[in-house]
Coordinates of C-alpha atoms in Angstrom, one line a residue:
X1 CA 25.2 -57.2 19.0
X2 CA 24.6 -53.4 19.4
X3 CA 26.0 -51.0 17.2
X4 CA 27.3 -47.9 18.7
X5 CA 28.5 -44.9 17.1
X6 CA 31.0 -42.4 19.4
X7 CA 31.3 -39.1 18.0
X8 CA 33.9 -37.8 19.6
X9 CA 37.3 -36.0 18.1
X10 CA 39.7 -36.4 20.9
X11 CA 41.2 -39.8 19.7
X12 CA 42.0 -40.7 23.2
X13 CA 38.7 -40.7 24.4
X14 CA 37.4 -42.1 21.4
X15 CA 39.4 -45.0 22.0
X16 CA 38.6 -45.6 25.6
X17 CA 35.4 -45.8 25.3
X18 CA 35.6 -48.1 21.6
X19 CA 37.8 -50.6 23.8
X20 CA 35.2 -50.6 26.9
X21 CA 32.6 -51.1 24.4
X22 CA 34.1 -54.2 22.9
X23 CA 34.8 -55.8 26.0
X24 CA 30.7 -55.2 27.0
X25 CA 29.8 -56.8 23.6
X26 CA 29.0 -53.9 21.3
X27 CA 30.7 -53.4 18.5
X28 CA 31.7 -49.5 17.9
X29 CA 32.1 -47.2 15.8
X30 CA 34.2 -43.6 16.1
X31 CA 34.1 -40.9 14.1
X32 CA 35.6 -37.5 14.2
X33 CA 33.0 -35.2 12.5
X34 CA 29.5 -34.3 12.5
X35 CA 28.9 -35.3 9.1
X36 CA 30.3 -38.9 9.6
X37 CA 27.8 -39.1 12.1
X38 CA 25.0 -37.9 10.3
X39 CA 25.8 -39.9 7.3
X40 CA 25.9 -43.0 9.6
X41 CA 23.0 -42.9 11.2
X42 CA 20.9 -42.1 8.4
X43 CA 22.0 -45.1 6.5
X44 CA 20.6 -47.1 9.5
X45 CA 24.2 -48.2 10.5
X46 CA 23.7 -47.7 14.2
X47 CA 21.7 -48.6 17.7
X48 CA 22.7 -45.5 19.6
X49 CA 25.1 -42.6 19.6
X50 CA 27.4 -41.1 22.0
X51 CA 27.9 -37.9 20.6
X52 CA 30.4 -34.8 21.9
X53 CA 29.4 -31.3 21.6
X54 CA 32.4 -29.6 20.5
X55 CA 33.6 -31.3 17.0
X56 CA 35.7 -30.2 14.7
X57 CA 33.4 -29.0 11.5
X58 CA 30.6 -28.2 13.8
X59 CA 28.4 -28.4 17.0
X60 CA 27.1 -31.5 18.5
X61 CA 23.8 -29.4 18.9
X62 CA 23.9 -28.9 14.9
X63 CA 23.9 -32.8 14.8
X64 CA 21.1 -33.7 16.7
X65 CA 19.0 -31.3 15.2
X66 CA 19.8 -32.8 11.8
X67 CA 19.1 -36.3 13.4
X68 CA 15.7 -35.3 15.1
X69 CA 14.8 -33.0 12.0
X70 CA 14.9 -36.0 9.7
X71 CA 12.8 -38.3 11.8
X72 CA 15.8 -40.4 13.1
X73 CA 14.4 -41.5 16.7
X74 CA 17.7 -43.8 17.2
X75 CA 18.5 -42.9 21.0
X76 CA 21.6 -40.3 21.6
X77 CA 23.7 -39.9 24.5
X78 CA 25.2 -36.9 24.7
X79 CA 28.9 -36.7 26.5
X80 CA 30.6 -33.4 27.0
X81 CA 33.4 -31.5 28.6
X82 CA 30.0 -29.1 29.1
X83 CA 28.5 -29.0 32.4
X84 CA 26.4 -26.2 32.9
X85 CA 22.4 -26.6 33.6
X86 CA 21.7 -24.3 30.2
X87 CA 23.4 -26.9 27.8
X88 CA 22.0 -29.7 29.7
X89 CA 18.3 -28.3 29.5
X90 CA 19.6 -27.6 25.7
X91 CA 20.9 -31.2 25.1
X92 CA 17.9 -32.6 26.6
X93 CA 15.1 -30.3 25.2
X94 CA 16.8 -30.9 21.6
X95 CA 16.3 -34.9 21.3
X96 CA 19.4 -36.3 23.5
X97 CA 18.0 -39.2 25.2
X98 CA 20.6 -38.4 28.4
X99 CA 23.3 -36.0 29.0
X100 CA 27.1 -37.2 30.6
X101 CA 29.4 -34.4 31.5
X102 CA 33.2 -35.3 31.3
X103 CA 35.2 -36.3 33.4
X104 CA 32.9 -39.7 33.6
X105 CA 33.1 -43.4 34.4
X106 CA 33.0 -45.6 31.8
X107 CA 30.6 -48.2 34.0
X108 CA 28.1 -45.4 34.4
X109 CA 28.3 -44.5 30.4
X110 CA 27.8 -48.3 29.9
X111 CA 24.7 -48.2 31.8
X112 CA 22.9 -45.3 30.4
X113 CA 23.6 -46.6 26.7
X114 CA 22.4 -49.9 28.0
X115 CA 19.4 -48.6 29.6
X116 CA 18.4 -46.7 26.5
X117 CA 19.3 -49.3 24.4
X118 CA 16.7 -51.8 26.3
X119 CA 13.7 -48.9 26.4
X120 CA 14.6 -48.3 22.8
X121 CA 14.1 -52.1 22.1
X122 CA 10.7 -52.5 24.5
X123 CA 8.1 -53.8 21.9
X124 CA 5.3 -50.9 22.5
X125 CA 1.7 -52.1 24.1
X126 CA 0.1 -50.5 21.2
X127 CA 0.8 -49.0 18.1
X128 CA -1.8 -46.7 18.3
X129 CA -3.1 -44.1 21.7
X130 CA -6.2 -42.4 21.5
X131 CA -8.4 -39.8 23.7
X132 CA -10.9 -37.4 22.7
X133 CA -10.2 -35.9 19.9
X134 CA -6.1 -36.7 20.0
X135 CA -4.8 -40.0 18.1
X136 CA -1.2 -40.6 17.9
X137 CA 0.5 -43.3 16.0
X138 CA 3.9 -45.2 18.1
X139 CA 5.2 -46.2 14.9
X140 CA 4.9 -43.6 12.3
X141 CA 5.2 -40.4 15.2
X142 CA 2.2 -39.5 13.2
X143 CA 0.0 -37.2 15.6
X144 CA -3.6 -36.3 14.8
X145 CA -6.8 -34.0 16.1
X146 CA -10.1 -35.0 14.5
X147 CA -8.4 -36.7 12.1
X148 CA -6.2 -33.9 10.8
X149 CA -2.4 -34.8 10.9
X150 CA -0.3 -32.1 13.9
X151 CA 3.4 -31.6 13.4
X152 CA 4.8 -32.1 16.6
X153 CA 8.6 -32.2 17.6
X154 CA 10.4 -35.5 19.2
X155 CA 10.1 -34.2 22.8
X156 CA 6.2 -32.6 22.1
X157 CA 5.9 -35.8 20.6
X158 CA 7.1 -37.8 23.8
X159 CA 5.3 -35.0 26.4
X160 CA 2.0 -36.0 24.3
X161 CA 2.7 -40.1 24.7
X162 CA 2.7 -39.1 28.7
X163 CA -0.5 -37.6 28.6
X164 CA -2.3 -40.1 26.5
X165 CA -1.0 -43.3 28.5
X166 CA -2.7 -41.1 31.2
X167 CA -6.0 -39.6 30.7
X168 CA -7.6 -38.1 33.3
X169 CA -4.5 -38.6 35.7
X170 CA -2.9 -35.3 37.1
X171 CA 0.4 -35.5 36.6
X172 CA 2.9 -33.2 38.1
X173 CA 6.1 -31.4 37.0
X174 CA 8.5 -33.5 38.8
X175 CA 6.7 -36.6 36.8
X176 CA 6.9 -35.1 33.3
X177 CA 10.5 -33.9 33.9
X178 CA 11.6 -37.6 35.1
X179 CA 9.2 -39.6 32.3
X180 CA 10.0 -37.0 29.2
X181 CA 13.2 -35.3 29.9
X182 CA 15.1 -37.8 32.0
X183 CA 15.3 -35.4 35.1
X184 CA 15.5 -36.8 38.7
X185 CA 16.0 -33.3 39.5
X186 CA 14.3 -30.1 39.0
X187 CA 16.7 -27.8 37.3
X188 CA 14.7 -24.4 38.0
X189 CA 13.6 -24.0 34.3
X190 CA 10.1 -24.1 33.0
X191 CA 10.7 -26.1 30.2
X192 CA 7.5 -28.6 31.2
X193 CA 5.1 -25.3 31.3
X194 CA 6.8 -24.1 27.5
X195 CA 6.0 -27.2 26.1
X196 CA 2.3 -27.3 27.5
X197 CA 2.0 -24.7 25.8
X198 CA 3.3 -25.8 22.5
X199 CA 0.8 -28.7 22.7
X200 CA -2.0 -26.4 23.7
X201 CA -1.6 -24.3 20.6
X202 CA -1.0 -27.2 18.3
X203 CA -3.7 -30.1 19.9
X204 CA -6.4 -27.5 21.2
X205 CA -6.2 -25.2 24.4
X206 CA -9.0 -27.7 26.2
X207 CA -6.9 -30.6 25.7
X208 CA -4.9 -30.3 28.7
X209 CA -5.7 -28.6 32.3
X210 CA -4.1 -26.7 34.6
X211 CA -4.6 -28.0 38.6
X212 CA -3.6 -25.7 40.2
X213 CA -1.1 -26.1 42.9
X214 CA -0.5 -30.3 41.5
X215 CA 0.4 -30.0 38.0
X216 CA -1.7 -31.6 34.6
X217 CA -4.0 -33.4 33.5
X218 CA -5.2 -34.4 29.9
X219 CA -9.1 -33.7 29.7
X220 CA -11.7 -35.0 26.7

């Protein structure tokens, strides 16, 4: 059975969502504070957490960089009295896997932690995606240029997976924003041409073109 973690300090809520959770199947977990959290995901206690921004000892945002900044990949659904489009880009540009705005259903929570839940447990194709002179490794997040190891972030990390499961293929905005951010909506940011950017200064500025008018396309 899944293991969820809810981070969420309203007890009421909390509780809601623990109830609906046991009658899907998956056994939950609630905890107030940020540092519960932390603590429980790095001891490998949990499948996927629902986490609230505004906590008690400190911000959701301060969580999931801890998470991300460890190497924790476990998928995070971020729920939140929040609603504006700069804390969602935030959310989403910061490692949440989705972002839910309160008030919510619980039938549409349940299936966004069930859909991430499934992708999270797809057995990848390959361990291992190579072009030119990029390599990067599925199951370590190890990336590499002419065998040198590259530091890359979860979501450069993810951008980088889109281009090297299609080489040679232009792919536009509207694409990466759905595949890498979880978009089916162009909020007005360029948050896809930043992080082209990013992997240009980190993989090589030939890696990946420009077309002009279409989007990208990762070159030799």
């Amino acid at each position: 059975m899944s293991r969820i973690l809810v981070v969420e300090d309203e007890q009421r809520i909390a509780a809601f969502v623990a109830k609906g959770l046991r009658a899907a199947g998956m056994v939950p977990t609630t905890v107030r504070t940020g540092r519960e959290a932390v603590e429980h995901v790095l001891a490998g206690e949990v499948d996927l957490v629902v986490l609230d921004l505004g906590l008690p000892d400190q911000d959701g945002f301060g969580v999931l960089d801890r998470l991300r900044g460890s190497g924790s990949t476990v998928p995070v659904i971020i729920l939140t009295a929040r609603s504006s489009v700069e804390d969602t880009v935030a959310g989403l540009e910061g490692g949440a896997d989705d972002y839910m705005s309160k008030p919510f259903r619980f039938e549409e929570l349940l299936a966004r932690i069930r859909l991430r839940l499934s992708a999270s447990a797809a057995p990848a194709t390959t361990s291992v995606l190579a072009h030119g002179r990029v390599t990067l490794d599925l199951r370590t997040r190890r990336a590499g240029v002419d065998g040198r190891d590259v530091d890359l972030s979860a979501r450069e990390f993810a951008l980088a997976e889109t281009f090297l499961r299609h080489p040679g293929q232009v792919l536009s905005r509207e694409q990466l924003l759905s595949r890498v951010w979880g978009y089916d909506f162009d909020p007005g940011s360029n948050v896809v041409d930043v992080y082209v950017r990013y992997l240009r200064t980190k993989l090589g500025a030939s890696v990946i073109a420009t077309v002009r008018g279409m989007g990208y396309r990762l070159d030799g």
